[in-house]
Amino acid sequence: MKRTVAFLFALLALAGCNRYKVDSPIFKDHFKAHVKELSSEKYQGRGYAADGVLLAGKYIADEFRKAGVSDVIEQPFAIDVNTFPGKMEASIDGRELVAGRDFVMREYSPGAKGEYRLYFIDTLNYNADMIFRDLDRPFFKDVYVVCDFWFTYKHSADFKRLQSKACANAGLVYTWDEPLKFYKAYGEKVVDKPIVWTTSEAISGGKFITLDVENKFLENYVSNNVIARIDGARHDSCYVFTAHYDHLGNLGADVYYPGANDNASGTAAIITLAEYYAHNKPEFDVYCVAFSGEDTNLRGSTYFAEHPAVPLAQIKYLVNLDMIGDNNPVQYCEVSDAGMPAFPLWESLNAEGGYFKSLRRGDLAANSDHYPFAVRGVPCIFFENEGGDAFKYYHTVDDTFETMSFDSYEPIFRLVTSFLEKY
């Protein structure tokens, strides 16, 4: 009987060990569950107006603890951010537009209420002097100037003038191809005039726009970077996995941006990596850092880089995961200068494991949370599975659990764990 009991305990111990091996299905199951939770209505797009980012931060801290990590630290920081928590209504000549699909607000736009005549820019016969003369006439006072966004980009000096109080127009409408995208990167301010983005179809032939839009500017809004530490056999150096968990939040009281791929996917991945290393002791300490404030211009990662929980010089390598919920067999990446000596190892491990057809390296850019570390000399790599079927939905209301793909998760998980074994 004693032998039988001992044998059963041995089997249970073996099952427990196998449960947390790199090829265990538990990690993909947990990955899916975390993505589904974080992109749900409960978190309202993990933004600021409805405190969804605070709820998400608490969820992540709790899941790190459940994973069995050595310690969880919440690093608070404050930002100023413009939000749209209330009314979000627009119509063209009485035809109602749908928020998030037919129109969005520029992130630094004030609110607007009223009916306004539309003034369309003739881009084929563009004459800035004539436009400014028109807008000085009483007939055109308080119009909304309408123009293709990319055209305004080419004539930015003229349109900055139109955005200022120097001109009598009440606001601007910029047209953009579908699907419309919403942004938060420059929401730390509010400009003089409302700026609406619409689809070309929504405003075509219109004479009047009617708006009822409410904004709320939040000063010193505090959210947290959530940091999990897993003790390794050695503490003199460490590896760091990062992902941002914040997203775009609300566009009015009834519309939110789920952000399943961007970036519930990366956040879910680092939670499963924390779980893996909590049950498979690494040689060096591992930190899994979920940043807030990425979509507001890398505010959380910049704060961490300036106030590091671990000295930056101790970071052997940092891996940033952003938008990995897609199905492109070619994996996009960016590598810091300090990280380049190890890039051949990444490529060889990828080839040996057959994880992706190739790693396509782009130029280093300030497009995600690796950048504040890259410019400070930290060896790092950024993975984003762009260009797949889910990529077109990023920064739209359709970036949902149903539209993202789970194809790239397991290859990324295996690639980064194999890197830590070899580097």
XYZ file of C-alpha atoms in Angstrom:
423
model
C 0.000 0.000 0.000
C 2.820 2.396 0.878
C 4.429 1.712 -2.492
C 1.133 2.441 -4.265
C 0.701 5.747 -2.454
C 4.310 6.719 -3.177
C 3.820 5.820 -6.831
C 0.667 7.950 -7.030
C 2.483 10.901 -5.463
C 5.296 10.462 -7.969
C 2.802 10.475 -10.844
C 1.134 13.611 -9.499
C 4.519 15.324 -9.141
C 5.442 14.363 -12.700
C 2.096 15.667 -13.974
C 2.708 18.916 -12.123
C 6.113 19.289 -13.754
C 4.781 18.541 -17.236
C 1.997 21.051 -16.720
C 4.527 23.885 -16.912
C 6.841 22.656 -19.659
C 7.384 24.956 -22.632
C 5.150 22.830 -24.871
C 2.286 22.642 -22.382
C -1.102 23.732 -23.802
C -1.831 25.486 -20.523
C 0.029 28.598 -21.634
C -1.982 29.054 -24.823
C -5.201 28.402 -22.899
C -4.251 31.012 -20.313
C -3.135 33.412 -23.059
C -6.558 33.238 -24.695
C -8.343 33.685 -21.374
C -6.306 36.798 -20.500
C -6.892 38.365 -23.933
C -10.623 37.698 -23.709
C -10.822 39.210 -20.245
C -8.763 42.324 -20.928
C -10.594 43.143 -24.166
C -14.039 42.729 -22.601
C -16.553 45.503 -21.951
C -15.642 45.471 -18.257
C -12.417 47.355 -18.952
C -13.894 49.889 -21.425
C -10.844 49.870 -23.674
C -8.372 50.131 -20.768
C -8.404 53.907 -20.973
C -8.769 56.764 -18.530
C -12.276 58.223 -18.775
C -13.942 55.159 -17.215
C -10.909 54.041 -15.157
C -10.605 50.912 -17.265
C -6.826 51.202 -17.129
C -6.942 50.986 -13.324
C -9.142 47.880 -13.402
C -6.807 46.292 -15.943
C -3.745 47.062 -13.825
C -5.362 45.378 -10.823
C -6.261 42.327 -12.903
C -2.676 41.997 -14.168
C -1.200 42.329 -10.667
C -3.577 39.649 -9.397
C -2.711 37.317 -12.294
C 1.025 37.796 -11.716
C 0.486 36.748 -8.095
C -1.584 33.728 -9.136
C 1.227 32.748 -11.498
C 3.505 32.361 -8.490
C 6.034 35.150 -9.094
C 8.450 36.224 -6.377
C 7.138 39.776 -6.034
C 4.732 42.246 -7.651
C 5.437 45.980 -7.608
C 3.067 48.700 -8.779
C 4.898 51.800 -9.997
C 2.562 54.829 -10.114
C 3.046 57.790 -12.438
C 0.855 60.716 -13.475
C -0.162 62.037 -16.884
C -2.399 64.740 -18.317
C -4.785 63.320 -20.887
C -7.794 64.473 -22.888
C -10.799 62.121 -22.869
C -14.289 61.847 -24.388
C -16.514 60.336 -21.691
C -19.881 61.881 -22.540
C -21.915 62.820 -25.591
C -20.494 61.810 -28.958
C -22.991 62.763 -31.655
C -22.517 64.010 -35.218
C -24.680 64.281 -38.295
C -24.319 65.577 -41.841
C -27.421 67.365 -43.192
C -29.492 65.519 -40.612
C -28.013 62.081 -41.387
C -26.624 60.577 -38.190
C -23.017 59.404 -38.192
C -21.840 56.418 -36.153
C -19.088 57.165 -33.660
C -16.002 55.041 -34.224
C -17.050 54.097 -37.757
C -18.212 57.223 -39.596
C -16.355 59.714 -37.406
C -13.834 60.039 -34.568
C -12.329 62.998 -32.736
C -8.676 63.957 -32.861
C -7.273 63.126 -29.415
C -6.467 66.749 -28.524
C -9.797 68.154 -29.685
C -12.078 70.171 -27.424
C -15.778 69.459 -27.328
C -18.236 70.987 -29.796
C -21.956 71.757 -29.853
C -23.958 73.316 -32.685
C -24.666 73.282 -36.421
C -21.984 74.553 -38.790
C -21.690 75.181 -42.506
C -19.074 73.071 -44.331
C -16.328 74.636 -46.434
C -14.601 72.126 -48.730
C -10.981 72.720 -49.769
C -10.401 72.431 -53.513
C -7.239 70.312 -53.473
C -6.908 70.272 -57.281
C -6.797 74.079 -57.512
C -5.366 74.790 -54.090
C -4.919 78.475 -53.309
C -4.220 79.216 -49.660
C -4.534 82.987 -50.040
C -8.015 82.628 -51.549
C -9.080 80.309 -48.737
C -7.987 82.757 -46.054
C -9.749 85.612 -47.906
C -12.945 83.526 -48.021
C -12.775 82.770 -44.325
C -12.519 86.490 -43.555
C -15.923 87.084 -45.173
C -18.974 87.138 -42.841
C -20.721 84.418 -44.909
C -18.030 81.895 -44.013
C -17.711 82.777 -40.329
C -17.820 79.716 -38.053
C -17.577 77.172 -40.870
C -15.906 73.779 -40.511
C -13.137 73.466 -43.086
C -13.117 70.039 -44.789
C -10.039 68.485 -46.390
C -8.311 65.154 -46.962
C -5.954 64.478 -44.045
C -2.935 63.602 -46.157
C -3.344 66.836 -48.122
C -3.312 68.811 -44.857
C -0.141 66.972 -43.911
C 1.577 68.291 -47.054
C 0.432 71.862 -46.305
C 0.841 71.744 -42.533
C 1.705 75.438 -42.066
C -1.577 76.551 -43.669
C -3.642 74.097 -41.666
C -1.947 74.953 -38.387
C -3.144 78.489 -39.050
C -6.655 77.160 -39.679
C -6.478 75.306 -36.355
C -5.623 78.502 -34.485
C -7.740 81.399 -33.274
C -6.195 83.549 -36.015
C -8.849 82.252 -38.430
C -12.604 82.640 -38.019
C -13.512 79.035 -38.870
C -15.078 77.155 -35.956
C -13.360 73.843 -36.561
C -12.030 71.329 -39.066
C -13.052 68.024 -40.615
C -10.318 65.799 -41.989
C -11.282 62.870 -44.196
C -9.589 59.480 -43.870
C -10.118 56.161 -45.594
C -11.968 53.394 -43.817
C -11.533 51.974 -41.293
C -11.196 55.132 -39.221
C -8.523 54.993 -36.539
C -8.528 56.728 -33.160
C -5.361 57.895 -31.388
C -4.209 59.077 -27.969
C -0.514 59.865 -28.557
C -0.857 63.661 -28.383
C -3.739 63.857 -25.941
C -1.733 65.642 -23.236
C -3.200 68.961 -24.420
C -6.388 70.498 -25.816
C -6.152 72.757 -28.863
C -8.218 75.794 -29.793
C -10.682 74.185 -32.206
C -12.450 70.849 -32.614
C -10.964 68.487 -35.196
C -13.207 65.726 -36.506
C -12.072 62.834 -38.692
C -14.680 61.294 -40.971
C -14.750 58.852 -43.831
C -14.929 60.485 -47.253
C -18.255 58.763 -47.873
C -19.793 60.058 -44.652
C -19.293 63.726 -45.534
C -19.459 63.650 -49.337
C -21.807 66.328 -50.685
C -22.652 67.618 -47.214
C -23.605 71.210 -46.493
C -23.887 71.259 -42.693
C -22.390 69.329 -39.807
C -24.150 69.124 -36.443
C -22.067 68.192 -33.410
C -22.697 67.429 -29.761
C -19.358 66.222 -28.398
C -18.108 66.405 -24.822
C -14.476 66.213 -23.781
C -12.952 66.091 -20.304
C -9.309 66.954 -19.701
C -7.797 64.938 -16.844
C -4.842 66.459 -15.011
C -2.356 64.308 -13.088
C -4.211 61.081 -13.750
C -2.357 58.311 -11.909
C -2.028 54.777 -13.248
C 0.592 52.081 -12.695
C 3.306 50.129 -14.369
C 2.817 46.608 -13.001
C 6.097 44.778 -12.402
C 6.513 41.071 -11.630
C 9.878 39.699 -10.488
C 10.815 36.047 -10.749
C 13.937 35.187 -8.799
C 16.601 33.382 -10.776
C 19.624 31.430 -9.614
C 21.658 34.647 -9.974
C 20.687 38.239 -9.203
C 23.536 40.228 -10.770
C 21.749 40.471 -14.146
C 18.242 40.027 -15.441
C 16.022 39.581 -18.450
C 12.996 41.836 -18.958
C 9.755 41.126 -20.830
C 7.540 44.153 -21.501
C 4.125 44.884 -22.977
C 1.698 47.772 -22.642
C -1.746 47.079 -21.249
C -3.355 50.499 -21.726
C -5.398 51.246 -24.841
C -7.633 53.964 -26.294
C -10.536 53.756 -23.880
C -13.797 55.458 -24.808
C -15.128 57.559 -27.655
C -18.234 58.827 -25.935
C -20.273 57.023 -23.322
C -21.377 54.173 -25.604
C -18.266 53.310 -27.646
C -15.052 51.709 -26.427
C -11.989 50.263 -28.145
C -11.423 46.630 -27.039
C -7.727 46.491 -28.018
C -7.512 42.698 -28.160
C -4.487 42.589 -30.460
C -3.257 46.033 -29.324
C -2.176 45.097 -26.776
C -4.083 42.603 -24.686
C -2.123 40.072 -26.757
C 1.315 41.229 -25.586
C 0.092 41.680 -22.013
C -1.364 38.172 -21.929
C 1.897 36.818 -23.315
C 4.063 38.298 -20.545
C 1.635 36.967 -17.910
C 2.127 33.463 -19.328
C 5.890 34.014 -19.478
C 5.779 34.991 -15.799
C 3.880 31.781 -15.092
C 6.397 29.716 -17.056
C 9.456 31.126 -15.290
C 7.779 30.983 -11.888
C 7.688 27.191 -12.365
C 10.954 26.843 -14.311
C 13.595 28.752 -12.368
C 15.701 30.867 -14.734
C 19.449 31.309 -14.463
C 19.031 35.067 -13.970
C 16.171 37.104 -12.504
C 13.281 37.746 -14.891
C 11.111 40.857 -14.796
C 7.755 41.013 -16.565
C 6.631 44.634 -16.855
C 3.147 45.662 -17.975
C 3.296 49.338 -18.917
C 0.492 51.856 -18.798
C 0.600 55.034 -20.895
C 2.000 53.578 -24.128
C -0.822 54.865 -26.305
C -0.343 58.290 -24.719
C 3.154 58.567 -26.187
C 5.178 55.945 -24.273
C 4.619 57.667 -20.949
C 4.808 54.564 -18.721
C 7.911 53.032 -20.268
C 9.658 56.410 -20.310
C 8.891 56.836 -16.616
C 10.247 53.355 -15.875
C 13.415 54.011 -17.892
C 13.933 57.204 -15.875
C 13.041 55.496 -12.548
C 14.046 51.872 -13.131
C 12.996 49.142 -10.709
C 16.238 47.414 -11.678
C 19.400 49.215 -12.867
C 19.339 49.436 -16.648
C 22.958 48.282 -16.774
C 21.868 44.939 -15.267
C 19.451 44.154 -18.105
C 21.017 41.426 -20.240
C 18.210 41.703 -22.790
C 14.754 43.274 -22.982
C 11.983 41.796 -25.140
C 8.980 44.026 -25.951
C 5.786 42.337 -27.199
C 3.190 44.538 -28.888
C 0.373 43.321 -31.146
C 1.387 39.681 -31.468
C -2.188 38.495 -32.069
C -1.965 37.990 -35.829
C -1.113 35.368 -38.457
C 1.688 36.767 -40.625
C 4.278 33.966 -41.016
C 6.988 36.632 -41.325
C 7.645 38.230 -37.921
C 8.424 41.957 -37.809
C 11.001 43.153 -35.269
C 13.166 46.135 -34.323
C 16.491 45.849 -32.508
C 18.449 48.405 -30.507
C 22.088 49.089 -31.361
C 23.125 47.348 -28.150
C 20.915 44.400 -29.038
C 22.309 43.852 -32.530
C 25.225 41.549 -31.546
C 22.604 39.000 -30.431
C 20.383 39.332 -33.494
C 22.127 36.473 -35.368
C 21.218 34.240 -32.407
C 17.562 35.270 -32.726
C 17.700 34.415 -36.426
C 19.402 31.064 -35.934
C 17.009 30.015 -33.157
C 14.077 30.996 -35.348
C 15.445 28.969 -38.262
C 16.223 25.933 -36.091
C 12.798 25.978 -34.450
C 10.862 26.823 -37.609
C 8.870 29.405 -35.686
C 8.502 31.988 -38.490
C 9.545 32.012 -42.129
C 11.889 34.859 -41.239
C 12.438 37.790 -38.908
C 11.995 41.034 -40.842
C 13.996 43.732 -39.091
C 12.809 47.319 -39.493
C 14.435 50.594 -38.495
C 14.352 51.462 -34.812
C 11.461 53.871 -34.162
C 9.640 55.485 -31.233
C 6.606 53.286 -31.867
C 6.451 51.141 -28.726
C 7.881 50.640 -25.256
C 11.286 49.284 -26.258
C 12.317 52.722 -27.524
C 13.032 54.512 -24.197
C 15.358 51.618 -23.342
C 16.960 51.396 -26.790
C 18.055 55.037 -26.684
C 19.577 54.423 -23.240
C 21.809 51.640 -24.484
C 19.798 48.629 -23.302
C 20.018 45.516 -25.505
C 16.466 44.968 -26.691
C 14.182 43.626 -29.401
C 10.608 44.516 -30.325
C 8.209 41.956 -31.803
C 5.013 42.992 -33.608
C 3.242 40.572 -35.923
C 2.108 43.221 -38.390
C 0.585 42.710 -41.821
C -1.646 39.736 -41.047
C -5.436 39.510 -41.186
C -5.895 41.278 -37.843
C -3.579 44.205 -38.562
C -6.203 46.295 -40.364
C -8.296 46.444 -37.197
C -5.709 48.029 -34.924
C -6.840 51.315 -33.338
C -10.420 50.598 -34.466
C -13.517 49.399 -32.630
C -13.127 46.056 -34.419
C -9.885 45.048 -32.675
C -11.736 42.354 -30.741
C -11.135 38.864 -29.375
C -13.004 37.530 -32.419
C -10.955 39.371 -35.076
C -7.462 38.716 -33.709
C -5.462 35.576 -34.462
C -3.681 33.261 -32.038
C -1.243 31.874 -34.613
C 1.791 33.922 -33.595
C 1.564 33.416 -29.820
C 3.113 29.949 -29.549
C 6.027 30.687 -31.961
C 6.831 33.883 -30.035
C 6.620 32.061 -26.700
C 8.973 29.323 -27.885
C 11.369 31.748 -29.577
C 11.871 33.981 -26.540
C 12.170 31.090 -24.068
C 14.752 29.414 -26.289
C 16.660 32.715 -26.475
C 16.879 32.915 -22.681
C 18.278 29.378 -22.625
C 21.037 30.172 -25.133
C 22.011 33.805 -24.575
